[in-house]
Short mmCIF file of C-alpha atoms and ligand atoms in Angstrom, two decimals:
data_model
loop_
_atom_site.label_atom_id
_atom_site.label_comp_id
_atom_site.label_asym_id
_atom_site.label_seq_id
_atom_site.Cartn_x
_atom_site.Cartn_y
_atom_site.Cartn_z
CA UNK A 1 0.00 0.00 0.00
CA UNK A 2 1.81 3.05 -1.03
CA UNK A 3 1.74 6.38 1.20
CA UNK A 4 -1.99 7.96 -0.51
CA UNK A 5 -3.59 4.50 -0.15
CA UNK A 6 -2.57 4.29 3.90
CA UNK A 7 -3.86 7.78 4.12
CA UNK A 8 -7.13 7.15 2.46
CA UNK A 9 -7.77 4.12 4.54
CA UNK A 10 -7.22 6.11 7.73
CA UNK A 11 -9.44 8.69 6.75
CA UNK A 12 -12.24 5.56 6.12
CA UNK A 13 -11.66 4.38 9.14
CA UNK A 14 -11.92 7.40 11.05
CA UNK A 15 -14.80 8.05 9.40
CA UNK A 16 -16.01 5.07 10.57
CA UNK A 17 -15.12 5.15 14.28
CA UNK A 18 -16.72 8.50 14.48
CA UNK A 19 -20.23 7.00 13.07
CA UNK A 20 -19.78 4.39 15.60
CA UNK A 21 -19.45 7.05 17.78
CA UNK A 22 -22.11 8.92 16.35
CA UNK A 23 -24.81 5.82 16.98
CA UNK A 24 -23.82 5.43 20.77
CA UNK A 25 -21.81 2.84 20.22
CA UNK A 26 -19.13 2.27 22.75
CA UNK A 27 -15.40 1.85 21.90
CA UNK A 28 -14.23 -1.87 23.38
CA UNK A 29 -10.31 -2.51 23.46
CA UNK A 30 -9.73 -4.57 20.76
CA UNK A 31 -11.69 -2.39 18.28
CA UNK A 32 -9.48 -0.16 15.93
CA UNK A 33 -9.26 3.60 17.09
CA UNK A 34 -7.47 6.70 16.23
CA UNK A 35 -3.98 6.19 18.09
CA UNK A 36 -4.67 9.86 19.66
CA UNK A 37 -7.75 8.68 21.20
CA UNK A 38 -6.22 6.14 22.57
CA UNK A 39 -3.51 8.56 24.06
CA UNK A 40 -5.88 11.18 25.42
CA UNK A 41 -8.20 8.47 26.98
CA UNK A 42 -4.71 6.99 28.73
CA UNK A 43 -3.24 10.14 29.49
CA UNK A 44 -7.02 11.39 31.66
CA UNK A 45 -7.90 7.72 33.28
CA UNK A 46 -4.08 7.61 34.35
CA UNK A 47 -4.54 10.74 35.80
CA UNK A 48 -7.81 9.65 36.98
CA UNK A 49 -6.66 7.24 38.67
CA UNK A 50 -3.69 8.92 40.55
CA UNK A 51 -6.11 11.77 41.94
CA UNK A 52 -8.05 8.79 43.62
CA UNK A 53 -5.30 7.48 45.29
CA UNK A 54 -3.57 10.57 45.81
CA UNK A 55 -7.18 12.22 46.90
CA UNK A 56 -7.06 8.95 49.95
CA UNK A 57 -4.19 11.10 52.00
CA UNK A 58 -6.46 14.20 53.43
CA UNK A 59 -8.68 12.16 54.55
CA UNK A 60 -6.64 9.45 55.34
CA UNK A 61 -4.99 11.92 57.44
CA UNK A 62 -8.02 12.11 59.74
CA UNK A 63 -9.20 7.93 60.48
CA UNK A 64 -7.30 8.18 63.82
CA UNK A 65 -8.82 11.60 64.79
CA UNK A 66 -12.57 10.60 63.72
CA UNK A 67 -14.55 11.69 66.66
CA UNK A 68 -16.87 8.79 67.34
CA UNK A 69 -16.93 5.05 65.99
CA UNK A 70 -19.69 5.74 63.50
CA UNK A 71 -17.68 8.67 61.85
CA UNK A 72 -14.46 6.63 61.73
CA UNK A 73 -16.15 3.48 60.15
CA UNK A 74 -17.67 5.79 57.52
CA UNK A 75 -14.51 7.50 56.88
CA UNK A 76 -12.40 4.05 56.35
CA UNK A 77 -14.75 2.74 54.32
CA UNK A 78 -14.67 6.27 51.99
CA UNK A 79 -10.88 5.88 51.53
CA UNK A 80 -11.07 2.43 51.07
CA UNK A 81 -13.65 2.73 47.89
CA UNK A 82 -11.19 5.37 46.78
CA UNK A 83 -8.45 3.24 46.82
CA UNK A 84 -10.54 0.64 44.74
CA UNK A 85 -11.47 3.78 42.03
CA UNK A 86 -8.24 4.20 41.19
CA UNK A 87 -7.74 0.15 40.54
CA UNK A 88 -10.72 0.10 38.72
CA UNK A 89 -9.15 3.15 36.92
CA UNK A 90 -5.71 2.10 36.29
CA UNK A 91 -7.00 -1.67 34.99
CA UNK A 92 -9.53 0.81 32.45
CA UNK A 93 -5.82 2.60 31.29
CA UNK A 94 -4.77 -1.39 30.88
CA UNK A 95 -7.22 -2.44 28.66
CA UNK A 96 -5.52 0.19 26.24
CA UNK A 97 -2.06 -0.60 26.52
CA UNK A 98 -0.55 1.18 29.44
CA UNK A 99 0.91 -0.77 31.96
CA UNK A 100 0.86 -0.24 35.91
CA UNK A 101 4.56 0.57 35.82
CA UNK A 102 4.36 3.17 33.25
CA UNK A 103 1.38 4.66 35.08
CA UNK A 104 3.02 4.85 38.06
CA UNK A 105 6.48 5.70 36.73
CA UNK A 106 4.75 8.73 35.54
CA UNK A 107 3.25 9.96 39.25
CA UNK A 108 5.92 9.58 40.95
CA UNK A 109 8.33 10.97 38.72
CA UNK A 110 6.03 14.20 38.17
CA UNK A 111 5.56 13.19 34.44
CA UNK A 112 1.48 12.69 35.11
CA UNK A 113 -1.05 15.18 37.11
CA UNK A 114 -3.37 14.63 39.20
CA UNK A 115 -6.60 16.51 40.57
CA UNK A 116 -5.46 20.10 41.58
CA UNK A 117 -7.53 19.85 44.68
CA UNK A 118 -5.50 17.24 46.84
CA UNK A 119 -2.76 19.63 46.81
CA UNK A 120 -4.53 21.45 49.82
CA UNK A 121 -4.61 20.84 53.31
CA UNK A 122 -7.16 19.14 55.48
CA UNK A 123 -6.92 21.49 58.58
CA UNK A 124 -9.54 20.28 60.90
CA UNK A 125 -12.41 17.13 61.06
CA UNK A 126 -15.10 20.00 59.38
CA UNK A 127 -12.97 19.17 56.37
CA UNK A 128 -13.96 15.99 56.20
CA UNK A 129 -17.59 16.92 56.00
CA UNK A 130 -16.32 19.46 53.34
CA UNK A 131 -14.63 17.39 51.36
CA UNK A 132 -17.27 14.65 51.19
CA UNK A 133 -19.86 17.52 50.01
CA UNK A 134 -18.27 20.00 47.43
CA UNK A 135 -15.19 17.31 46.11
CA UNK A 136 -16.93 14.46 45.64
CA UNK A 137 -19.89 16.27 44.95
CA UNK A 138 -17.43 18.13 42.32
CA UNK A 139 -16.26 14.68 41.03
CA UNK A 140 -19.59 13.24 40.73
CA UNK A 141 -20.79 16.15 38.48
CA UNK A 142 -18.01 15.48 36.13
CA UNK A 143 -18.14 11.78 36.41
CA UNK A 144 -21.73 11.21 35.82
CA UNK A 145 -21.04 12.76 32.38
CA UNK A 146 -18.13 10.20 31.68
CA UNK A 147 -20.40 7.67 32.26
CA UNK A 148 -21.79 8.33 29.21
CA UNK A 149 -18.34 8.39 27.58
CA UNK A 150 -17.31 6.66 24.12
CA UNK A 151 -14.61 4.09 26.04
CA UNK A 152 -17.04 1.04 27.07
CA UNK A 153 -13.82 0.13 30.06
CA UNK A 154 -14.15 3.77 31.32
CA UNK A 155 -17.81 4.27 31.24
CA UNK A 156 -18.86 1.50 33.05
CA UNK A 157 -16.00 2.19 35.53
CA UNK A 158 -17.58 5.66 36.06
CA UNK A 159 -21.11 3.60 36.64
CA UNK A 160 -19.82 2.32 40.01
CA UNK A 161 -17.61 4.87 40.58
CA UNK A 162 -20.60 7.21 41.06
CA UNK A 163 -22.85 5.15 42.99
CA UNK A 164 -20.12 4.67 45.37
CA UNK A 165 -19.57 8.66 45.25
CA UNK A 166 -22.71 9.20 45.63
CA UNK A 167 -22.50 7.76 49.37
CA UNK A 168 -19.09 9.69 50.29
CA UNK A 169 -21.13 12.88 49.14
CA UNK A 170 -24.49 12.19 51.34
CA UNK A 171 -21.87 11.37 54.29
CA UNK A 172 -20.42 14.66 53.91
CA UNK A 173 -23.64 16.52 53.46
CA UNK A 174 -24.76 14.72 56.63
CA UNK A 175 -21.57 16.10 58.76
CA UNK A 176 -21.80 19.91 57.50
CA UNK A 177 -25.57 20.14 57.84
CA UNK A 178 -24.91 18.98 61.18
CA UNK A 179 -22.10 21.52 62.25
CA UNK A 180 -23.97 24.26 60.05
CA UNK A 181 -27.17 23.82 62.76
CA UNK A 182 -24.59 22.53 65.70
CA UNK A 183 -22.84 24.71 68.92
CA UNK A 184 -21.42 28.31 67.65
CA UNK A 185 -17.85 26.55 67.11
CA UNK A 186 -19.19 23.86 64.66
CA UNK A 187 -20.79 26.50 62.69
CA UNK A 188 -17.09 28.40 63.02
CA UNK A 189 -15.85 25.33 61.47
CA UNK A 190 -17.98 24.54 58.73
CA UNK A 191 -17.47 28.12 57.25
CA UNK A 192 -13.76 27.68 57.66
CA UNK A 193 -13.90 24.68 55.93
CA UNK A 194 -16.20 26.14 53.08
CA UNK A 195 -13.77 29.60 53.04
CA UNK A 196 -10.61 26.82 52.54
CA UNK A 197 -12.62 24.53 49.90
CA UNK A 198 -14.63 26.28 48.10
CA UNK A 199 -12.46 27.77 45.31
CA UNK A 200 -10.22 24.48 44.93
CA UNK A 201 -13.26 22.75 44.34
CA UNK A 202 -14.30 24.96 41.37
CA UNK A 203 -10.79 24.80 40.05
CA UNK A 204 -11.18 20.71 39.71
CA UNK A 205 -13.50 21.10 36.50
CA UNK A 206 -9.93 22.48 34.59
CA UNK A 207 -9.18 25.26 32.81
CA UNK A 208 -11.78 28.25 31.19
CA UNK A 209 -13.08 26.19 27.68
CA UNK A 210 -11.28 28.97 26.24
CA UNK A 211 -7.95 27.65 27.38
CA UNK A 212 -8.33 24.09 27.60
CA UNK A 213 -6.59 22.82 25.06
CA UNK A 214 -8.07 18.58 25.35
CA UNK A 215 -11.48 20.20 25.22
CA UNK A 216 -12.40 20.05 21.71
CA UNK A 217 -10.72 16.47 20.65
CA UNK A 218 -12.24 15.39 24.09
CA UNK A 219 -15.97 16.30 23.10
CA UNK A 220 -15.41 15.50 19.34
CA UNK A 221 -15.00 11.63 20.46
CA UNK A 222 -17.32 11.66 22.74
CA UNK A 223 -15.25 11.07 25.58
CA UNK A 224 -16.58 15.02 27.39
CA UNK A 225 -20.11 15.55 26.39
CA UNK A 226 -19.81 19.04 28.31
CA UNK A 227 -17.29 21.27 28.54
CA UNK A 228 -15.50 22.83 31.83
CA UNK A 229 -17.19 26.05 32.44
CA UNK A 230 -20.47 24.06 31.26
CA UNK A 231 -19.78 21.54 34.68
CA UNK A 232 -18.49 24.00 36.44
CA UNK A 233 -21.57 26.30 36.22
CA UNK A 234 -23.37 23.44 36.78
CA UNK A 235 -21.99 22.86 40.33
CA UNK A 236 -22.40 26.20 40.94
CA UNK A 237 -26.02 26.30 40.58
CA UNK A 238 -26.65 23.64 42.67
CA UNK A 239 -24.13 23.87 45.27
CA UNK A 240 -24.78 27.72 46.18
CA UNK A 241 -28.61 27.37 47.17
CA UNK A 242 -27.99 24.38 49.19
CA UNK A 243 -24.98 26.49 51.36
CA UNK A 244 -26.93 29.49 52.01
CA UNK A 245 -29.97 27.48 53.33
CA UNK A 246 -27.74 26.06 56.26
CA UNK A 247 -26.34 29.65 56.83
CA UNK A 248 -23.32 29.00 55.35
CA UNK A 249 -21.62 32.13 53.38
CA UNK A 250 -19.63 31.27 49.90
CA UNK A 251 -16.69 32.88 50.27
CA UNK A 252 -16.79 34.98 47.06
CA UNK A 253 -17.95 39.06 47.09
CA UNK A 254 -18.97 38.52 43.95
CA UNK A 255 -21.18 35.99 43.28
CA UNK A 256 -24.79 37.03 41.81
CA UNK A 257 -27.93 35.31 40.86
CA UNK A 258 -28.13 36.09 37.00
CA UNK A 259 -32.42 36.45 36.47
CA UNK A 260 -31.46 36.45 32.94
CA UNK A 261 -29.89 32.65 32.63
CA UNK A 262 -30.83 31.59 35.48
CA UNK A 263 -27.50 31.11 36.77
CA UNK A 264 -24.96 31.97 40.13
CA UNK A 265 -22.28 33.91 38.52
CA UNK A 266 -19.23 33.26 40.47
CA UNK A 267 -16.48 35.77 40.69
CA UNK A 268 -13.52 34.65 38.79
CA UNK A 269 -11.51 31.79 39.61
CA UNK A 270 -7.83 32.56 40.97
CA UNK A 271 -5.95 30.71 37.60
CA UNK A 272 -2.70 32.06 38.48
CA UNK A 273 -3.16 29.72 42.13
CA UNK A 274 -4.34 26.47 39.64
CA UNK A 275 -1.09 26.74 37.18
CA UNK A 276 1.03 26.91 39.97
CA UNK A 277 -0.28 24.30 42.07
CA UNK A 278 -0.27 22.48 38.65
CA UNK A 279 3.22 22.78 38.19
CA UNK A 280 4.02 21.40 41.85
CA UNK A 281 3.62 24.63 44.04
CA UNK A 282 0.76 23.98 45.89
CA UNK A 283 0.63 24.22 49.83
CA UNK A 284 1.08 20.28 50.15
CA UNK A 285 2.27 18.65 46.24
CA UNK A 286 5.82 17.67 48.26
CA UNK A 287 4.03 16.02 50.98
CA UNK A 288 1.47 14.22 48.86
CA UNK A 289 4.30 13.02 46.38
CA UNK A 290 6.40 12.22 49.04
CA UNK A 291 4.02 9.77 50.82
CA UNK A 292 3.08 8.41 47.58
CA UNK A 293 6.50 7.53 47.47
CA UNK A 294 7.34 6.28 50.67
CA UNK A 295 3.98 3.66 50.06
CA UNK A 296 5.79 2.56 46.48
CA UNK A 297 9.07 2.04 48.46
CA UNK A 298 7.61 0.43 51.43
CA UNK A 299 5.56 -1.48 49.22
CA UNK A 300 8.13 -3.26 47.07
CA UNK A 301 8.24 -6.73 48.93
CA UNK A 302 4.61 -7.06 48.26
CA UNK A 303 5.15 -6.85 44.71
CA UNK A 304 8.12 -8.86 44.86
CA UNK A 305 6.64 -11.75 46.93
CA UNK A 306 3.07 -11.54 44.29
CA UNK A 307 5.61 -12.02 41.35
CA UNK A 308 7.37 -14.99 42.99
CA UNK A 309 4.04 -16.40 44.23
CA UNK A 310 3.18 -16.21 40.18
CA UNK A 311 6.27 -17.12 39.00
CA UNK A 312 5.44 -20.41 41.15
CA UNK A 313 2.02 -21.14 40.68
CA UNK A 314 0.59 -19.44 37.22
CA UNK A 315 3.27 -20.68 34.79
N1 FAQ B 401 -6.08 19.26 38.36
O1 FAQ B 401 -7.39 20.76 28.46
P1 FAQ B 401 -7.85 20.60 29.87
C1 FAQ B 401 -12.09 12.67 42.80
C2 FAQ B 401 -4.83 19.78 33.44
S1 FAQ B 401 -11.56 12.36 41.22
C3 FAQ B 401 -4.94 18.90 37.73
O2 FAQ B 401 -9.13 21.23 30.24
P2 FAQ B 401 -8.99 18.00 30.16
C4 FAQ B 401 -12.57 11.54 43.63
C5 FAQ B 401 -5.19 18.77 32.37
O3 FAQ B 401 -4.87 17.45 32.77
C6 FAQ B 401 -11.01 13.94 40.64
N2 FAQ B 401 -4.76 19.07 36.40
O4 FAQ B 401 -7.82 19.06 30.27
C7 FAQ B 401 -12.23 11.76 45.04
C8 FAQ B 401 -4.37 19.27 31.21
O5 FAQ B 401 -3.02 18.89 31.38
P3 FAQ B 401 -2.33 17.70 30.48
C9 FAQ B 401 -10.33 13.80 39.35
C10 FAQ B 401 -5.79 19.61 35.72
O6 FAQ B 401 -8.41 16.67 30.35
C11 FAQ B 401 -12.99 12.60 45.83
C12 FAQ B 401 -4.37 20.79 31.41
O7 FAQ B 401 -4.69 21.01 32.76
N3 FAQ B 401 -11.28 13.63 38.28
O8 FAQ B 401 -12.04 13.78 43.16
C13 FAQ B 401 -6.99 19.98 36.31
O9 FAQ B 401 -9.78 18.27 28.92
C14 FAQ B 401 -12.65 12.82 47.16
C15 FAQ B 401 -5.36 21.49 30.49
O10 FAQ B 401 -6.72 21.17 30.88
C16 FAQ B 401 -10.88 13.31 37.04
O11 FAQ B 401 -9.71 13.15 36.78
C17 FAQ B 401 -7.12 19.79 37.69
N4 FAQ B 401 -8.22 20.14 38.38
O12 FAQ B 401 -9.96 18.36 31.38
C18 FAQ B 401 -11.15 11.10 45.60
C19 FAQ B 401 -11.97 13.13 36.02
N5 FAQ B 401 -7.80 20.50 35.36
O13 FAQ B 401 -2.93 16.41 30.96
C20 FAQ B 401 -10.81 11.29 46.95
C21 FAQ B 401 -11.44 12.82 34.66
C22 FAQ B 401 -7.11 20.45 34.21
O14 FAQ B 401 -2.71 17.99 29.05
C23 FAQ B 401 -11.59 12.16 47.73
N6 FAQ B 401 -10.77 13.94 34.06
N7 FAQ B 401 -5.90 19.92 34.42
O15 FAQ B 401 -0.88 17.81 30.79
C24 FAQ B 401 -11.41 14.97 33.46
O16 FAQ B 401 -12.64 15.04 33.43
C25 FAQ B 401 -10.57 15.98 32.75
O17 FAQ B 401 -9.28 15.45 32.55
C26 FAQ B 401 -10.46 17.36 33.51
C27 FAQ B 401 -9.51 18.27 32.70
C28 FAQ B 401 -11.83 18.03 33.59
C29 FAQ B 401 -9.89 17.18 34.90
#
């Protein structure tokens, strides 16, 4: 086949795989697909996947500080479903052609990102009650749309992903609506917690559209089905009602009720915070990647005793 022919062909079968697309037909591993699809949709489940198990440590922080039995059962079994997110996430990345290794090689070497938001601190146990509410409430939103995404691996991944979700958020709703109507010092805490997680949690949907560069190839193959500022205002809308009704005030002096769409105009996000805690200067990216770290080090006999125990038995 000479250089025309091969280009011809790839055109057809783009064609193609964006009709299959087109018909809501879900992409399975061993079906042909453009090789950038296949890098975009392993470049944001790898990164996926290291925001769930880098998004364990604030809360992890917290299981021997829960202040009753009932809080600390709930809170181990959050982590512990986050923890299985990112396996379920990193086997999705598998099925098209990245291996653990590489995945990992790639966190801990700086090489891959993950979520903005677990580069902040969780200060007191209000967070946890925060965190349950506006992050995974944050996640959910965006998940709930890549449920519906083109890759049948990471769809239904995102299936159980947000039913699971779905339970961390109500747990957190539970705790703030609780300190919102508890003793003068809950309240105090609750807003603290809102003042410190608020505008982190906005900054999790990425970039303006206008500068978010995956965007377009993203929603061409069906992988986003909404944009950033499209989620974003989404949250907003829904989060911002729920907050005042408990008392609670949003920090942000600018934030209106728009008659006109129908929408809580937020003031703008601080972008020049995101790139930098993006590029590793956030108020906790060296202690997040160095615990990540520490686990891969400490963890090496485990992998070396599961390849021996395969070596022995599987071949
Ligand atoms: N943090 O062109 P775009 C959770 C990067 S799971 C860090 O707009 P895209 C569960 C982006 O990668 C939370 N980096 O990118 C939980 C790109 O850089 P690259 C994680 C960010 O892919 C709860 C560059 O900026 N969820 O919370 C962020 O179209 C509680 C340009 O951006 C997911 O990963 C950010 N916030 O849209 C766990 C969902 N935003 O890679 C524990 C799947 C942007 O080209 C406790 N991912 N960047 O070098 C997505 O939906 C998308 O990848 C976005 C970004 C929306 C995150």
């Amino acid at each position: 086949m000479n250089d025309s022919e091969k280009l011809l062909e790839s055109e057809e079968r783009i064609h193609e795989f964006e009709a299959r697309i087109a018909r809501g037909e879900k992409i399975e591993p061993g079906d042909w697909m453009p090789a950038e699809y296949r890098k975009q949709l392993i470049r944001m489940i790898s990164q996926h996947a290291h925001s769930e198990i880098v998004g364990m440590l604030p809360e992890g922080a917290w299981i021997t500080r829960a202040p009753n039995l009932r809080r600390k059962i709930t809170l181990l079994a959050k982590v512990q479903d986050e923890a299985g997110h990112g396996q379920y996430l990193y086997h999705a990345a598998e099925t098209l052609g990245a291996t653990r290794e590489e995945m990992i090689d790639a966190l801990l070497t700086g090489k891959a990102k993950y979520s903005s938001v677990f580069n902040y601190p969780s200060l007191t146990w209000a967070d946890m009650g925060m965190i349950g509410w506006l992050v995974d409430g944050a996640a959910i939103m965006n998940q709930t749309m890549l449920a519906h995404c083109s890759y049948g691996p990471y769809s239904r991944a995102m299936v159980r992903i947000c039913t699971e979700e779905t339970f961390h958020k109500k747990q957190g709703m539970e705790q703030v609506i609780k300190y919102a109507r508890g003793t003068p010092k809950q309240k105090e805490m609750a807003q603290d917690a809102l003042n410190r997680w608020w505008w982190p949690s906005l900054m999790m949907f990425g970039p303006h559209d206008s500068n978010s560069p995956n965007s377009a190839q993203l929603i061409r193959w069906g992988v986003k089905t909404k944009t950033n500022d499209e989620l974003r205002q989404e949250f907003i809308n829904k989060m911002v009602p729920d907050l005042q009704l408990l008392g609670l005030e949003i920090p942000d002096p600018d934030l209106h009720y728009d008659k006109a769409s129908g929408n809580w105009v937020s003031g703008e996000i601080n972008w020049d915070e995101f790139w930098r805690v993006l590029k590793g200067d956030g108020p906790c990216n060296q202690e997040r990647m160095q615990a990540r770290r520490a686990a891969h080090e400490n963890g090496v006999w485990v992998r070396e005793a599961l390849n021996a125990y395969a070596e022995r038995y599987e071949h």
